[in-house]
Amino acid sequence: DAGVIQSPRHEVTEMGQEVTLRCKPISGHNSLFWYRQTMMRGLELLIYFNNNVPIDDSGMPEDRFSAKMPNASFSTLKIQPSEPRDSAVYFCASSPLTSGQETQYFGPGTRLLVL
Amino acid sequence: AQSVTQLGSHVSVSEGALVLLRCNYSSSVPPYLFWYVQYPNQGLQLLLKYTSAATLVKGINGFEAEFKKSETSFHLTKPSAHMSDAAEYFCAVSSRVNNLFFGTGTRLTVIP
């Protein structure tokens, strides 16, 4: 299995531009998570999906952030418009539909820099 | 509500010495507990997890952790540090739903 795939691995953009991050979860996994990691705030859960349905988006910072999961094999996290404070590493993770004890498998992350 | 506290954001040990990374949890229900490791420029990967079976859990790369309910702790240990253990380590807790609550991480440095 290829594991969780994220693209792009690196993104540099200018303030005000739209950024779209992509994730392909492990085949057969029904839960998908988006995290953000910064030095100041550590690892934060932004949103997670079960069976393509958003369950908890309370971690999404503001309306500039949106996430979709149109099918079981693809999810996007969009930032529009982007701001310098959005600079971070964004991780996608997937797991089997869970009772809380399943392992989450993380992708390699997208390193975003907003100038 | 669930949360974890990792004591010590940075830990340095000599190669061959004992590794001890501390984690205390707070949970209103019996918890599931995890340790993840993050190597530079990589995602997190699971080291080990406690899911209410044996209280002493063995993981990959010689790491183990012991669940102590009376102390609300889940400390990570390894008898002998190796240079390749240098990484950031995250403790996490979950309940009966999907989401994990991560600690702030502990960066382990191994001195040759």
CSV table of N, CA and C in Angstrom, one decimal, chain A residues 15-76:
chain,number,residue,atom,x,y,z
A,15,MET,N,0.3,36.2,-0.3
A,15,MET,CA,-0.9,36.5,0.5
A,15,MET,C,-2.1,36.9,-0.5
A,16,GLY,N,-3.3,36.4,-0.1
A,16,GLY,CA,-4.4,36.7,-1.0
A,16,GLY,C,-4.7,35.6,-2.0
A,17,GLN,N,-3.8,34.7,-2.3
A,17,GLN,CA,-4.0,33.7,-3.3
A,17,GLN,C,-4.8,32.5,-2.6
A,18,GLU,N,-5.4,31.8,-3.5
A,18,GLU,CA,-6.1,30.5,-3.1
A,18,GLU,C,-5.1,29.4,-3.1
A,19,VAL,N,-5.2,28.6,-2.0
A,19,VAL,CA,-4.3,27.4,-1.9
A,19,VAL,C,-5.2,26.2,-1.8
A,20,THR,N,-4.9,25.1,-2.5
A,20,THR,CA,-5.6,23.9,-2.4
A,20,THR,C,-4.7,22.7,-2.1
A,21,LEU,N,-4.9,22.1,-1.0
A,21,LEU,CA,-4.1,20.9,-0.6
A,21,LEU,C,-4.9,19.7,-0.8
A,22,ARG,N,-4.2,18.6,-1.2
A,22,ARG,CA,-4.9,17.4,-1.6
A,22,ARG,C,-4.5,16.2,-0.9
A,23,CYS,N,-5.4,15.2,-0.7
A,23,CYS,CA,-5.0,14.1,0.1
A,23,CYS,C,-5.8,12.8,-0.5
A,24,LYS,N,-5.0,11.8,-0.6
A,24,LYS,CA,-5.6,10.5,-0.9
A,24,LYS,C,-5.4,9.5,0.2
A,25,PRO,N,-6.4,9.1,0.9
A,25,PRO,CA,-6.3,8.2,2.1
A,25,PRO,C,-5.9,6.8,1.7
A,26,ILE,N,-5.6,6.0,2.6
A,26,ILE,CA,-5.3,4.6,2.4
A,26,ILE,C,-6.6,3.9,2.0
A,27,SER,N,-6.6,3.1,1.0
A,27,SER,CA,-7.7,2.4,0.5
A,27,SER,C,-8.4,1.6,1.6
A,28,GLY,N,-9.7,1.7,1.7
A,28,GLY,CA,-10.4,1.0,2.7
A,28,GLY,C,-10.6,1.7,4.0
A,29,HIS,N,-9.9,2.8,4.2
A,29,HIS,CA,-10.1,3.6,5.4
A,29,HIS,C,-11.3,4.5,5.2
A,30,ASN,N,-12.1,4.6,6.3
A,30,ASN,CA,-13.3,5.4,6.3
A,30,ASN,C,-13.2,6.7,7.0
A,31,SER,N,-12.1,6.9,7.7
A,31,SER,CA,-12.0,8.2,8.4
A,31,SER,C,-10.8,9.0,7.9
A,32,LEU,N,-11.0,10.3,7.7
A,32,LEU,CA,-9.9,11.1,7.2
A,32,LEU,C,-9.8,12.4,8.1
A,33,PHE,N,-8.6,12.7,8.4
A,33,PHE,CA,-8.3,13.9,9.3
A,33,PHE,C,-7.4,14.9,8.6
A,34,TRP,N,-7.6,16.1,8.9
A,34,TRP,CA,-6.7,17.2,8.5
A,34,TRP,C,-6.2,17.8,9.7
A,35,TYR,N,-4.8,17.9,9.8
A,35,TYR,CA,-4.2,18.6,10.9
A,35,TYR,C,-3.3,19.7,10.4
A,36,ARG,N,-3.0,20.6,11.3
A,36,ARG,CA,-2.0,21.7,11.0
A,36,ARG,C,-1.0,21.7,12.1
A,37,GLN,N,0.3,21.8,11.7
A,37,GLN,CA,1.4,21.8,12.7
A,37,GLN,C,2.2,23.1,12.6
A,38,THR,N,2.3,23.8,13.7
A,38,THR,CA,3.2,25.0,13.7
A,38,THR,C,4.0,24.9,15.0
A,39,MET,N,5.1,25.7,15.0
A,39,MET,CA,5.9,25.8,16.2
A,39,MET,C,5.1,26.3,17.4
A,40,MET,N,4.3,27.3,17.1
A,40,MET,CA,3.6,28.0,18.2
A,40,MET,C,2.5,27.2,18.8
A,41,ARG,N,1.7,26.5,17.9
A,41,ARG,CA,0.5,25.9,18.4
A,41,ARG,C,0.5,24.3,18.4
A,42,GLY,N,1.7,23.8,17.9
A,42,GLY,CA,1.8,22.4,17.9
A,42,GLY,C,0.9,21.7,16.8
A,43,LEU,N,0.4,20.6,17.1
A,43,LEU,CA,-0.4,19.8,16.2
A,43,LEU,C,-1.9,20.0,16.5
A,44,GLU,N,-2.6,20.6,15.5
A,44,GLU,CA,-4.1,20.9,15.8
A,44,GLU,C,-4.9,20.1,14.8
A,45,LEU,N,-6.0,19.5,15.3
A,45,LEU,CA,-7.0,18.9,14.4
A,45,LEU,C,-7.9,20.0,13.8
A,46,LEU,N,-7.9,20.0,12.5
A,46,LEU,CA,-8.8,21.0,11.8
A,46,LEU,C,-10.2,20.5,11.6
A,47,ILE,N,-10.3,19.3,11.0
A,47,ILE,CA,-11.5,18.7,10.6
A,47,ILE,C,-11.3,17.2,10.4
A,48,TYR,N,-12.4,16.4,10.7
A,48,TYR,CA,-12.3,15.0,10.3
A,48,TYR,C,-13.7,14.5,9.7
A,49,PHE,N,-13.5,13.5,8.8
A,49,PHE,CA,-14.6,13.0,8.0
A,49,PHE,C,-14.8,11.5,8.4
A,50,ASN,N,-16.0,11.0,8.5
A,50,ASN,CA,-16.3,9.6,8.5
A,50,ASN,C,-17.2,9.3,7.3
A,51,ASN,N,-16.8,8.3,6.5
A,51,ASN,CA,-17.5,8.0,5.3
A,51,ASN,C,-17.9,9.2,4.5
A,52,ASN,N,-16.9,10.0,4.3
A,52,ASN,CA,-17.0,11.2,3.4
A,52,ASN,C,-17.8,12.4,4.0
A,53,VAL,N,-18.3,12.2,5.2
A,53,VAL,CA,-19.2,13.2,5.9
A,53,VAL,C,-18.4,13.9,6.9
A,54,PRO,N,-18.4,15.3,6.9
A,54,PRO,CA,-17.6,16.0,8.0
A,54,PRO,C,-18.3,15.8,9.3
A,55,ILE,N,-17.5,15.4,10.3
A,55,ILE,CA,-18.1,15.1,11.6
A,55,ILE,C,-17.8,16.2,12.6
A,56,ASP,N,-16.6,16.8,12.5
A,56,ASP,CA,-16.2,17.8,13.5
A,56,ASP,C,-15.3,18.8,12.8
A,57,ASP,N,-15.8,20.0,12.6
A,57,ASP,CA,-14.9,21.0,11.9
A,57,ASP,C,-14.7,22.1,12.9
A,58,SER,N,-14.8,21.9,14.2
A,58,SER,CA,-14.6,22.9,15.2
A,58,SER,C,-13.2,23.5,15.2
A,59,GLY,N,-12.2,22.7,14.6
A,59,GLY,CA,-10.9,23.2,14.6
A,59,GLY,C,-10.5,24.1,13.4
A,60,MET,N,-11.4,24.2,12.5
A,60,MET,CA,-11.2,25.0,11.3
A,60,MET,C,-11.1,26.5,11.8
A,61,PRO,N,-10.0,27.2,11.5
A,61,PRO,CA,-9.7,28.5,12.1
A,61,PRO,C,-10.8,29.5,11.8
A,62,GLU,N,-11.2,29.6,10.5
A,62,GLU,CA,-12.2,30.6,10.2
A,62,GLU,C,-12.7,30.3,8.8
A,63,ASP,N,-13.6,31.2,8.3
A,63,ASP,CA,-14.3,30.9,7.1
A,63,ASP,C,-13.4,30.8,5.8
A,64,ARG,N,-12.2,31.3,6.0
A,64,ARG,CA,-11.3,31.2,4.9
A,64,ARG,C,-10.8,29.7,4.6
A,65,PHE,N,-11.1,28.9,5.5
A,65,PHE,CA,-10.7,27.4,5.4
A,65,PHE,C,-11.9,26.6,5.1
A,66,SER,N,-11.8,25.7,4.1
A,66,SER,CA,-12.9,24.8,3.8
A,66,SER,C,-12.3,23.5,3.4
A,67,ALA,N,-13.0,22.4,3.7
A,67,ALA,CA,-12.5,21.1,3.4
A,67,ALA,C,-13.7,20.3,2.7
A,68,LYS,N,-13.3,19.4,1.8
A,68,LYS,CA,-14.3,18.6,1.1
A,68,LYS,C,-13.8,17.2,1.0
A,69,MET,N,-14.7,16.3,0.9
A,69,MET,CA,-14.3,14.9,0.6
A,69,MET,C,-15.4,14.3,-0.3
A,70,PRO,N,-15.2,14.5,-1.6
A,70,PRO,CA,-16.2,14.2,-2.6
A,70,PRO,C,-16.4,12.7,-2.8
A,71,ASN,N,-15.4,11.9,-2.4
A,71,ASN,CA,-15.5,10.4,-2.5
A,71,ASN,C,-14.5,9.8,-1.5
A,72,ALA,N,-14.5,8.5,-1.4
A,72,ALA,CA,-13.7,7.9,-0.4
A,72,ALA,C,-12.2,7.9,-0.6
A,73,SER,N,-11.8,8.4,-1.8
A,73,SER,CA,-10.4,8.3,-2.1
A,73,SER,C,-9.8,9.7,-2.3
A,74,PHE,N,-10.5,10.7,-1.9
A,74,PHE,CA,-9.9,12.1,-2.2
A,74,PHE,C,-10.5,13.1,-1.3
A,75,SER,N,-9.7,14.0,-0.8
A,75,SER,CA,-10.1,15.1,0.0
A,75,SER,C,-9.3,16.3,-0.3
A,76,THR,N,-9.9,17.5,-0.1
A,76,THR,CA,-9.1,18.7,-0.3
A,76,THR,C,-9.3,19.7,0.9
